[in-house]
Amino acid sequence: MSILVDKNTRLLVQGFTGSQATLHSEQSIEYGTNIVGGVTPGKGGQTHLSVPVFNSVHEAVEAVQPNASIIFVPAKFCKDSILEAADAGIKLIICITEGVPTLDMLIVKKRVDELGITLIGPNCPGIITPGEAKLGIMPGSIHLEGSVGIISRSGTLTYEAVKQTSDLGLGQSTCVGIGGDPIPGTSFIDVLKMMESDDQTKAIVMVGEIGGTAEEEAAEFIKNNISKPVISYIAGQTAPAGKRMGHAGAIIAGGKGTAADKIKKLEECGVHIAENLLQIGKKAKEVLD
Amino acid sequence: MNLHEYQGKELFSKFGLPVSKNTVIASADDAVNACRDIGGNKWVVKAQVHAGGRGKAGGVKLVSTPEEAVEFANHWLGKRLITYQTDSNGQLVNSILVEECTDIAKELYLSAVVDRGTQRIVFIGSSEGGVNIEEVAENTPEKIIYEPIDPLTGPMDFQSRKISKVLGLDGEQSKQFSKMLPQLTDLFVTHDLSLLEINPLVITQGGKLHCLDAKINIDSNAIYRQPEIQAMHDPSQEDPRESEAALNDLSYVSLDGNIGCMVNGAGLAMGTMDTIKYFDGSPANFLDVGGTATQDRVSKAFKLILADPEVRVVLVNIFGGIVRCDLIAEGILAAIKEVGVSIPVVVRLEGNNADIGSNILAKSSAEIVSLNNLEDAAKKAVELSK
């Protein structure tokens, strides 16, 4: 078993014919993901990467019945693309694009919540269930089918956690990049719930970073609701206050959102802390052994 | 992106919010005319920098003659103002706001932020103004109200009454506030703000609400659709290397250590800084070179890092995802050659074709140490930095 995606996932790609979407769709297909079509307004009727291109998500839904969509359109069009997929009835939407205005996300998040849709991202690497399907931009080759569920606000940092757990032979059940924006579609808590009820997941790695209080809220949730061991690493222990560290959400503002606060809270709630990013895999192995 | 107080007040005026009659000057010669135009016999002169704590640092003064205003402008224009919010270099003062003096009966606090928890724009109000709001929140939380705005309905009158009660407003002031709340929300949404703070919002001797300060931050992700705000950008208030980085679409923050860092991905960049610190080194910067790490981007990143005279060694940490590490290695070599890097460079490549990439680097004549493992690479960089 796994969460969110598997071999049966029928994926639609929005912004399909663009260069990034093309590159990553090729890689996903190679990994075994079932891409059933794509959308690029104005290019409907063409064939791209051996699957049909549609002018709208609605047309694609009627013709090829996707049950998940991945979005690569430029930031200024993401609000429209996410709401289009939602309107067309797609229940799992992954937005890879970085730079979506926060106020757009306030509206989008309210709408997808009302419709009971799972939105992953924006500004995220996507989801992968090793050996089943890859819906994202992560390098498939570093993954290994296994028992560790990984949730992360950061892309390349997730790859580190993946590589370490693969090298130690633990492998991953599902990896979800929830993205580095202040208003993510899916929170740590949403994914923790799913991983708690997934048989394949034996331990959970939660990679957080400075900014906001998502890790603190997750810590409280873990204490009360998660029976599986959780290992956490928080990036940005050396980050200065008041500066945005790349990700829109990674900023220590008004003295809040420091790594030290997060680590303290996580420890209090029984989470195993990887003091350094080099220890994520080792910690997971220790906990599982 | 941050705005100056005078720019914030321009926006306040545009949306109908009460601000003092004011003029912004960039030359001391204009101070006399500014005072005359404003009228009255008392003025407040305020140094315009992107930082709080100006009052305590001497950057705000009450003057009772135009000559005093000239003196203040002469003193500050072209100088750097150091406050508890700036670094030790302070911020350059390029302009002075000259304002009509307001007689204050009471100081209040009002702000609006995008709150991550409720995922709404939230107004924060307090009867305690002109002070550090974090302290009020800590010591007397009952004096603060957090009121989230539903994006569907916008601010409602009952919400304005709730906030008014906590602010301690009388009937007339509550009425005035019920007009201000929608105006502030409109400003917030129209211009994609991430923070709007009025500290203090005051009640004047005449019993009216009045915005005495204006702090505004804009969501960087939305700048593309805010031409009016783009025109307000003041690069003199930013670290020149950070501005340069932003122009090249690189994410850079300067720090005070001596190990230059070049990493792909923001999270890994922070993780790399932490790792350096863990091994008792000190990072000189945060730098996310982006997912693709092409020669062009790597060259620009090297130039930025080397512009910092403190840097003694550069640690390049690239997790090659989709892009092959051998291509990245060639890009790094070409960039080093192009830029003329003369200090040691420690490179850690991981991902597709990492071995081939490392070999390419190891064989090059440049002063490059290539290590596949982050622990070894970080330790080596720390060693070379001492």
Short mmCIF file of N, CA and C in Angstrom, two decimals, chain B residues 63-216:
data_model
loop_
_atom_site.label_atom_id
_atom_site.label_comp_id
_atom_site.label_asym_id
_atom_site.label_seq_id
_atom_site.Cartn_x
_atom_site.Cartn_y
_atom_site.Cartn_z
N VAL B 63 10.37 69.42 15.65
CA VAL B 63 11.06 70.70 15.50
C VAL B 63 10.05 71.85 15.54
N SER B 64 10.50 73.01 16.00
CA SER B 64 9.55 74.13 16.09
C SER B 64 9.96 75.32 15.22
N THR B 65 11.08 75.16 14.47
CA THR B 65 11.41 76.18 13.46
C THR B 65 11.86 75.45 12.19
N PRO B 66 11.63 76.08 11.03
CA PRO B 66 12.10 75.46 9.78
C PRO B 66 13.62 75.26 9.80
N GLU B 67 14.34 76.14 10.50
CA GLU B 67 15.80 76.04 10.55
C GLU B 67 16.23 74.73 11.22
N GLU B 68 15.48 74.35 12.26
CA GLU B 68 15.78 73.08 12.92
C GLU B 68 15.57 71.91 11.97
N ALA B 69 14.56 72.04 11.12
CA ALA B 69 14.30 70.98 10.13
C ALA B 69 15.47 70.89 9.15
N VAL B 70 15.99 72.06 8.75
CA VAL B 70 17.14 72.11 7.84
C VAL B 70 18.34 71.43 8.51
N GLU B 71 18.53 71.76 9.77
CA GLU B 71 19.64 71.20 10.52
C GLU B 71 19.54 69.66 10.59
N PHE B 72 18.31 69.18 10.86
CA PHE B 72 18.08 67.73 10.94
C PHE B 72 18.38 67.07 9.59
N ALA B 73 17.90 67.70 8.53
CA ALA B 73 18.10 67.14 7.18
C ALA B 73 19.59 67.14 6.84
N ASN B 74 20.27 68.24 7.16
CA ASN B 74 21.71 68.30 6.92
C ASN B 74 22.46 67.21 7.67
N HIS B 75 21.99 66.97 8.89
CA HIS B 75 22.65 65.95 9.70
C HIS B 75 22.48 64.55 9.11
N TRP B 76 21.27 64.24 8.65
CA TRP B 76 20.99 62.84 8.30
C TRP B 76 21.13 62.48 6.82
N LEU B 77 20.82 63.40 5.92
CA LEU B 77 20.84 63.03 4.50
C LEU B 77 22.23 62.56 4.10
N GLY B 78 22.28 61.39 3.46
CA GLY B 78 23.55 60.83 3.02
C GLY B 78 24.26 60.02 4.11
N LYS B 79 23.73 60.07 5.34
CA LYS B 79 24.33 59.26 6.42
C LYS B 79 23.55 57.97 6.59
N ARG B 80 24.13 57.08 7.41
CA ARG B 80 23.46 55.80 7.66
C ARG B 80 22.89 55.80 9.07
N LEU B 81 21.64 55.40 9.16
CA LEU B 81 20.96 55.34 10.45
C LEU B 81 21.04 53.92 10.98
N ILE B 82 21.57 53.80 12.19
CA ILE B 82 21.69 52.46 12.80
C ILE B 82 20.63 52.31 13.88
N THR B 83 19.75 51.35 13.73
CA THR B 83 18.75 51.09 14.77
C THR B 83 18.89 49.63 15.21
N TYR B 84 18.08 49.25 16.21
CA TYR B 84 18.17 47.87 16.68
C TYR B 84 17.71 46.87 15.61
N GLN B 85 17.04 47.37 14.59
CA GLN B 85 16.59 46.46 13.52
C GLN B 85 17.56 46.37 12.34
N THR B 86 18.55 47.28 12.28
CA THR B 86 19.49 47.23 11.16
C THR B 86 20.73 46.45 11.57
N ASP B 87 21.62 46.19 10.60
CA ASP B 87 22.91 45.61 10.98
C ASP B 87 23.82 46.76 11.44
N SER B 88 25.10 46.45 11.69
CA SER B 88 25.97 47.47 12.27
C SER B 88 26.32 48.58 11.29
N ASN B 89 26.05 48.37 10.00
CA ASN B 89 26.29 49.44 9.02
C ASN B 89 25.14 50.42 8.94
N GLY B 90 23.97 49.99 9.39
CA GLY B 90 22.80 50.86 9.31
C GLY B 90 22.26 50.97 7.90
N GLN B 91 21.26 51.85 7.74
CA GLN B 91 20.61 52.04 6.44
C GLN B 91 20.82 53.48 5.99
N LEU B 92 21.05 53.63 4.68
CA LEU B 92 21.31 54.95 4.12
C LEU B 92 20.05 55.82 4.13
N VAL B 93 20.20 57.07 4.61
CA VAL B 93 19.08 58.02 4.60
C VAL B 93 19.17 58.87 3.33
N ASN B 94 18.20 58.66 2.44
CA ASN B 94 18.17 59.42 1.19
C ASN B 94 17.08 60.47 1.17
N SER B 95 16.14 60.33 2.09
CA SER B 95 15.03 61.28 2.11
C SER B 95 14.49 61.45 3.52
N ILE B 96 13.87 62.60 3.72
CA ILE B 96 13.30 62.95 5.03
C ILE B 96 11.83 63.27 4.83
N LEU B 97 11.01 62.74 5.71
CA LEU B 97 9.59 63.07 5.68
C LEU B 97 9.36 64.21 6.66
N VAL B 98 8.80 65.31 6.15
CA VAL B 98 8.44 66.43 7.02
C VAL B 98 6.93 66.41 7.19
N GLU B 99 6.48 66.40 8.43
CA GLU B 99 5.06 66.21 8.68
C GLU B 99 4.51 67.25 9.62
N GLU B 100 3.24 67.55 9.43
CA GLU B 100 2.48 68.35 10.38
C GLU B 100 2.51 67.62 11.72
N CYS B 101 2.65 68.36 12.80
CA CYS B 101 2.70 67.71 14.11
C CYS B 101 1.28 67.37 14.58
N THR B 102 1.13 66.16 15.09
CA THR B 102 -0.20 65.71 15.55
C THR B 102 -0.22 65.69 17.08
N ASP B 103 -1.26 66.28 17.64
CA ASP B 103 -1.41 66.23 19.11
C ASP B 103 -2.10 64.92 19.48
N ILE B 104 -1.38 64.14 20.26
CA ILE B 104 -1.83 62.78 20.52
C ILE B 104 -2.54 62.67 21.87
N ALA B 105 -3.72 62.05 21.86
CA ALA B 105 -4.40 61.78 23.14
C ALA B 105 -4.09 60.35 23.60
N LYS B 106 -4.04 59.42 22.60
CA LYS B 106 -3.77 58.03 22.97
C LYS B 106 -3.16 57.30 21.78
N GLU B 107 -2.25 56.36 22.08
CA GLU B 107 -1.62 55.57 21.01
C GLU B 107 -2.16 54.15 21.01
N LEU B 108 -2.54 53.68 19.83
CA LEU B 108 -3.08 52.33 19.67
C LEU B 108 -2.21 51.56 18.68
N TYR B 109 -2.51 50.28 18.51
CA TYR B 109 -1.77 49.46 17.55
C TYR B 109 -2.75 48.79 16.59
N LEU B 110 -2.41 48.81 15.30
CA LEU B 110 -3.23 48.08 14.34
C LEU B 110 -2.32 47.52 13.23
N SER B 111 -2.52 46.27 12.88
CA SER B 111 -1.78 45.71 11.75
C SER B 111 -2.63 44.66 11.06
N ALA B 112 -2.18 44.26 9.87
CA ALA B 112 -2.82 43.16 9.15
C ALA B 112 -1.72 42.32 8.53
N VAL B 113 -1.86 41.02 8.61
CA VAL B 113 -0.88 40.10 8.01
C VAL B 113 -1.61 38.96 7.33
N VAL B 114 -0.90 38.25 6.46
CA VAL B 114 -1.44 36.99 5.97
C VAL B 114 -1.07 35.94 7.02
N ASP B 115 -2.06 35.43 7.71
CA ASP B 115 -1.81 34.50 8.80
C ASP B 115 -1.79 33.07 8.26
N ARG B 116 -0.68 32.36 8.54
CA ARG B 116 -0.54 31.00 8.00
C ARG B 116 -1.50 30.03 8.66
N GLY B 117 -1.75 30.24 9.95
CA GLY B 117 -2.60 29.32 10.70
C GLY B 117 -4.03 29.33 10.20
N THR B 118 -4.65 30.50 10.17
CA THR B 118 -6.06 30.58 9.74
C THR B 118 -6.17 30.65 8.21
N GLN B 119 -5.07 30.87 7.54
CA GLN B 119 -5.03 31.04 6.10
C GLN B 119 -5.98 32.15 5.64
N ARG B 120 -5.91 33.24 6.38
CA ARG B 120 -6.73 34.42 6.10
C ARG B 120 -5.85 35.66 6.30
N ILE B 121 -6.35 36.79 5.78
CA ILE B 121 -5.78 38.07 6.21
C ILE B 121 -6.33 38.30 7.61
N VAL B 122 -5.45 38.55 8.57
CA VAL B 122 -5.89 38.74 9.95
C VAL B 122 -5.50 40.15 10.41
N PHE B 123 -6.48 40.86 10.97
CA PHE B 123 -6.19 42.16 11.59
C PHE B 123 -5.83 41.94 13.05
N ILE B 124 -4.79 42.64 13.48
CA ILE B 124 -4.36 42.55 14.87
C ILE B 124 -4.48 43.95 15.46
N GLY B 125 -5.24 44.08 16.53
CA GLY B 125 -5.43 45.40 17.14
C GLY B 125 -5.12 45.34 18.62
N SER B 126 -4.65 46.47 19.15
CA SER B 126 -4.41 46.52 20.59
C SER B 126 -4.57 47.95 21.09
N SER B 127 -5.04 48.06 22.33
CA SER B 127 -5.15 49.37 22.96
C SER B 127 -3.78 49.90 23.36
N GLU B 128 -2.76 49.05 23.31
CA GLU B 128 -1.40 49.45 23.66
C GLU B 128 -0.62 49.73 22.37
N GLY B 129 -0.43 51.00 22.04
CA GLY B 129 0.27 51.34 20.80
C GLY B 129 1.62 51.97 21.07
N GLY B 130 2.40 52.11 20.00
CA GLY B 130 3.68 52.77 20.09
C GLY B 130 4.73 51.96 20.82
N VAL B 131 4.41 50.72 21.14
CA VAL B 131 5.37 49.86 21.85
C VAL B 131 5.58 48.59 21.03
N ASN B 132 6.45 47.75 21.53
CA ASN B 132 6.72 46.49 20.85
C ASN B 132 5.54 45.53 21.05
N ILE B 133 4.84 45.22 19.95
CA ILE B 133 3.60 44.46 20.07
C ILE B 133 3.85 43.02 20.54
N GLU B 134 5.06 42.49 20.22
CA GLU B 134 5.36 41.12 20.68
C GLU B 134 5.36 41.06 22.22
N GLU B 135 5.82 42.18 22.82
CA GLU B 135 5.83 42.21 24.29
C GLU B 135 4.42 42.27 24.85
N VAL B 136 3.56 43.04 24.18
CA VAL B 136 2.17 43.11 24.63
C VAL B 136 1.53 41.71 24.53
N ALA B 137 1.81 41.04 23.42
CA ALA B 137 1.25 39.70 23.19
C ALA B 137 1.72 38.74 24.29
N GLU B 138 2.97 38.93 24.71
CA GLU B 138 3.56 38.04 25.71
C GLU B 138 2.98 38.32 27.11
N ASN B 139 2.94 39.63 27.46
CA ASN B 139 2.61 39.99 28.84
C ASN B 139 1.12 40.21 29.10
N THR B 140 0.42 40.84 28.15
CA THR B 140 -1.00 41.11 28.36
C THR B 140 -1.81 40.70 27.12
N PRO B 141 -1.89 39.39 26.86
CA PRO B 141 -2.57 38.92 25.65
C PRO B 141 -4.03 39.37 25.56
N GLU B 142 -4.65 39.68 26.71
CA GLU B 142 -6.07 40.10 26.67
C GLU B 142 -6.24 41.47 26.01
N LYS B 143 -5.13 42.20 25.83
CA LYS B 143 -5.23 43.53 25.22
C LYS B 143 -5.08 43.49 23.70
N ILE B 144 -5.03 42.26 23.15
CA ILE B 144 -4.85 42.13 21.70
C ILE B 144 -6.02 41.35 21.11
N ILE B 145 -6.47 41.80 19.93
CA ILE B 145 -7.49 41.03 19.20
C ILE B 145 -6.93 40.59 17.85
N TYR B 146 -7.23 39.35 17.47
CA TYR B 146 -6.87 38.82 16.15
C TYR B 146 -8.18 38.57 15.42
N GLU B 147 -8.42 39.27 14.35
CA GLU B 147 -9.70 39.13 13.65
C GLU B 147 -9.47 38.72 12.19
N PRO B 148 -9.75 37.45 11.84
CA PRO B 148 -9.53 37.00 10.46
C PRO B 148 -10.64 37.48 9.53
N ILE B 149 -10.24 37.81 8.31
CA ILE B 149 -11.20 38.29 7.31
C ILE B 149 -11.49 37.15 6.31
N ASP B 150 -12.75 36.83 6.16
CA ASP B 150 -13.15 35.81 5.19
C ASP B 150 -13.03 36.40 3.78
N PRO B 151 -12.26 35.72 2.89
CA PRO B 151 -12.09 36.30 1.55
C PRO B 151 -13.43 36.43 0.79
N LEU B 152 -14.40 35.62 1.16
CA LEU B 152 -15.70 35.67 0.47
C LEU B 152 -16.48 36.92 0.87
N THR B 153 -16.52 37.25 2.16
CA THR B 153 -17.35 38.36 2.63
C THR B 153 -16.60 39.68 2.73
N GLY B 154 -15.28 39.61 2.86
CA GLY B 154 -14.53 40.83 3.17
C GLY B 154 -14.81 41.19 4.62
N PRO B 155 -14.27 42.35 5.08
CA PRO B 155 -14.47 42.72 6.48
C PRO B 155 -15.93 43.13 6.73
N MET B 156 -16.52 42.66 7.80
CA MET B 156 -17.91 42.99 8.12
C MET B 156 -17.95 44.03 9.24
N ASP B 157 -19.08 44.74 9.33
CA ASP B 157 -19.23 45.77 10.36
C ASP B 157 -19.08 45.20 11.77
N PHE B 158 -19.61 43.99 11.96
CA PHE B 158 -19.53 43.43 13.32
C PHE B 158 -18.06 43.20 13.72
N GLN B 159 -17.24 42.90 12.70
CA GLN B 159 -15.81 42.69 13.00
C GLN B 159 -15.16 44.01 13.39
N SER B 160 -15.57 45.07 12.68
CA SER B 160 -15.05 46.39 13.00
C SER B 160 -15.46 46.76 14.43
N ARG B 161 -16.68 46.40 14.84
CA ARG B 161 -17.13 46.70 16.22
C ARG B 161 -16.32 45.89 17.23
N LYS B 162 -16.03 44.62 16.87
CA LYS B 162 -15.22 43.80 17.78
C LYS B 162 -13.85 44.41 18.02
N ILE B 163 -13.21 44.84 16.91
CA ILE B 163 -11.86 45.42 17.03
C ILE B 163 -11.94 46.74 17.80
N SER B 164 -12.96 47.57 17.47
CA SER B 164 -13.13 48.87 18.14
C SER B 164 -13.20 48.70 19.64
N LYS B 165 -13.89 47.66 20.08
CA LYS B 165 -14.06 47.43 21.52
C LYS B 165 -12.70 47.21 22.19
N VAL B 166 -11.87 46.36 21.55
CA VAL B 166 -10.55 46.09 22.14
C VAL B 166 -9.65 47.33 22.08
N LEU B 167 -9.81 48.12 21.00
CA LEU B 167 -9.02 49.35 20.90
C LEU B 167 -9.49 50.40 21.91
N GLY B 168 -10.71 50.20 22.45
CA GLY B 168 -11.25 51.15 23.42
C GLY B 168 -11.78 52.42 22.76
N LEU B 169 -12.37 52.31 21.58
CA LEU B 169 -12.84 53.49 20.85
C LEU B 169 -14.22 53.91 21.35
N ASP B 170 -14.49 55.23 21.28
CA ASP B 170 -15.84 55.68 21.62
C ASP B 170 -16.73 55.56 20.37
N GLY B 171 -17.99 55.99 20.50
CA GLY B 171 -18.98 55.81 19.43
C GLY B 171 -18.54 56.41 18.10
N GLU B 172 -18.11 57.68 18.14
CA GLU B 172 -17.72 58.37 16.91
C GLU B 172 -16.49 57.69 16.28
N GLN B 173 -15.53 57.34 17.13
CA GLN B 173 -14.29 56.70 16.63
C GLN B 173 -14.62 55.33 16.03
N SER B 174 -15.56 54.61 16.65
CA SER B 174 -15.95 53.30 16.10
C SER B 174 -16.53 53.46 14.71
N LYS B 175 -17.33 54.52 14.55
CA LYS B 175 -17.90 54.78 13.23
C LYS B 175 -16.79 55.04 12.22
N GLN B 176 -15.82 55.86 12.66
CA GLN B 176 -14.70 56.16 11.77
C GLN B 176 -13.94 54.87 11.44
N PHE B 177 -13.76 54.02 12.43
CA PHE B 177 -13.01 52.78 12.21
C PHE B 177 -13.75 51.84 11.25
N SER B 178 -15.09 51.86 11.31
CA SER B 178 -15.86 50.97 10.43
C SER B 178 -15.68 51.37 8.96
N LYS B 179 -15.25 52.62 8.72
CA LYS B 179 -14.89 53.02 7.34
C LYS B 179 -13.46 52.60 7.02
N MET B 180 -12.60 52.71 8.05
CA MET B 180 -11.18 52.43 7.80
C MET B 180 -10.90 50.95 7.53
N LEU B 181 -11.62 50.07 8.21
CA LEU B 181 -11.32 48.64 8.08
C LEU B 181 -11.46 48.15 6.63
N PRO B 182 -12.58 48.48 5.95
CA PRO B 182 -12.66 48.08 4.52
C PRO B 182 -11.61 48.76 3.66
N GLN B 183 -11.27 50.02 3.99
CA GLN B 183 -10.24 50.72 3.19
C GLN B 183 -8.89 50.02 3.33
N LEU B 184 -8.56 49.62 4.56
CA LEU B 184 -7.29 48.92 4.79
C LEU B 184 -7.27 47.57 4.10
N THR B 185 -8.39 46.87 4.14
CA THR B 185 -8.47 45.56 3.49
C THR B 185 -8.32 45.71 1.98
N ASP B 186 -8.98 46.76 1.46
CA ASP B 186 -8.91 47.04 0.04
C ASP B 186 -7.46 47.31 -0.38
N LEU B 187 -6.76 48.13 0.41
CA LEU B 187 -5.35 48.41 0.15
C LEU B 187 -4.53 47.12 0.19
N PHE B 188 -4.77 46.30 1.19
CA PHE B 188 -4.02 45.05 1.37
C PHE B 188 -4.17 44.15 0.15
N VAL B 189 -5.41 43.99 -0.29
CA VAL B 189 -5.69 43.05 -1.39
C VAL B 189 -5.27 43.64 -2.74
N THR B 190 -5.58 44.93 -2.94
CA THR B 190 -5.27 45.57 -4.22
C THR B 190 -3.78 45.52 -4.53
N HIS B 191 -2.96 45.73 -3.49
CA HIS B 191 -1.52 45.81 -3.73
C HIS B 191 -0.74 44.60 -3.23
N ASP B 192 -1.43 43.48 -2.99
CA ASP B 192 -0.73 42.23 -2.62
C ASP B 192 0.22 42.42 -1.45
N LEU B 193 -0.27 43.00 -0.38
CA LEU B 193 0.59 43.18 0.79
C LEU B 193 0.79 41.85 1.52
N SER B 194 1.91 41.77 2.24
CA SER B 194 2.06 40.66 3.17
C SER B 194 2.01 41.17 4.61
N LEU B 195 2.27 42.47 4.78
CA LEU B 195 2.17 43.09 6.10
C LEU B 195 1.80 44.56 5.96
N LEU B 196 0.90 44.98 6.83
CA LEU B 196 0.55 46.39 6.92
C LEU B 196 0.51 46.69 8.41
N GLU B 197 1.30 47.67 8.86
CA GLU B 197 1.33 47.95 10.30
C GLU B 197 1.26 49.45 10.55
N ILE B 198 0.34 49.83 11.44
CA ILE B 198 0.22 51.23 11.85
C ILE B 198 0.52 51.27 13.34
N ASN B 199 1.75 51.65 13.65
CA ASN B 199 2.17 51.66 15.05
C ASN B 199 2.95 52.93 15.35
N PRO B 200 2.27 53.95 15.87
CA PRO B 200 0.92 53.88 16.41
C PRO B 200 -0.16 54.39 15.46
N LEU B 201 -1.35 53.82 15.68
CA LEU B 201 -2.60 54.45 15.23
C LEU B 201 -2.98 55.31 16.42
N VAL B 202 -3.25 56.59 16.19
CA VAL B 202 -3.50 57.42 17.37
C VAL B 202 -4.91 57.99 17.39
N ILE B 203 -5.35 58.34 18.60
CA ILE B 203 -6.53 59.18 18.76
C ILE B 203 -5.97 60.57 19.02
N THR B 204 -6.39 61.54 18.20
CA THR B 204 -5.85 62.91 18.33
C THR B 204 -6.55 63.61 19.49
N GLN B 205 -6.01 64.77 19.84
CA GLN B 205 -6.67 65.59 20.87
C GLN B 205 -8.09 65.90 20.45
N GLY B 206 -8.31 66.00 19.15
CA GLY B 206 -9.65 66.28 18.63
C GLY B 206 -10.55 65.05 18.62
N GLY B 207 -10.02 63.88 19.06
CA GLY B 207 -10.86 62.68 19.17
C GLY B 207 -10.97 61.87 17.90
N LYS B 208 -10.09 62.13 16.93
CA LYS B 208 -10.16 61.39 15.66
C LYS B 208 -9.06 60.33 15.56
N LEU B 209 -9.35 59.28 14.83
CA LEU B 209 -8.32 58.27 14.55
C LEU B 209 -7.40 58.80 13.47
N HIS B 210 -6.10 58.49 13.60
CA HIS B 210 -5.12 59.07 12.68
C HIS B 210 -3.94 58.10 12.55
N CYS B 211 -3.47 57.87 11.31
CA CYS B 211 -2.37 56.91 11.09
C CYS B 211 -1.04 57.65 11.21
N LEU B 212 -0.33 57.45 12.31
CA LEU B 212 0.90 58.21 12.53
C LEU B 212 2.12 57.56 11.89
N ASP B 213 2.06 56.24 11.67
CA ASP B 213 3.16 55.57 10.99
C ASP B 213 2.56 54.65 9.94
N ALA B 214 3.40 54.17 9.02
CA ALA B 214 2.92 53.26 7.99
C ALA B 214 4.04 52.32 7.62
N LYS B 215 3.88 51.05 7.96
CA LYS B 215 4.87 50.06 7.54
C LYS B 215 4.18 49.08 6.61
N ILE B 216 4.74 48.92 5.43
CA ILE B 216 4.12 48.04 4.44
C ILE B 216 5.15 47.11 3.81
#
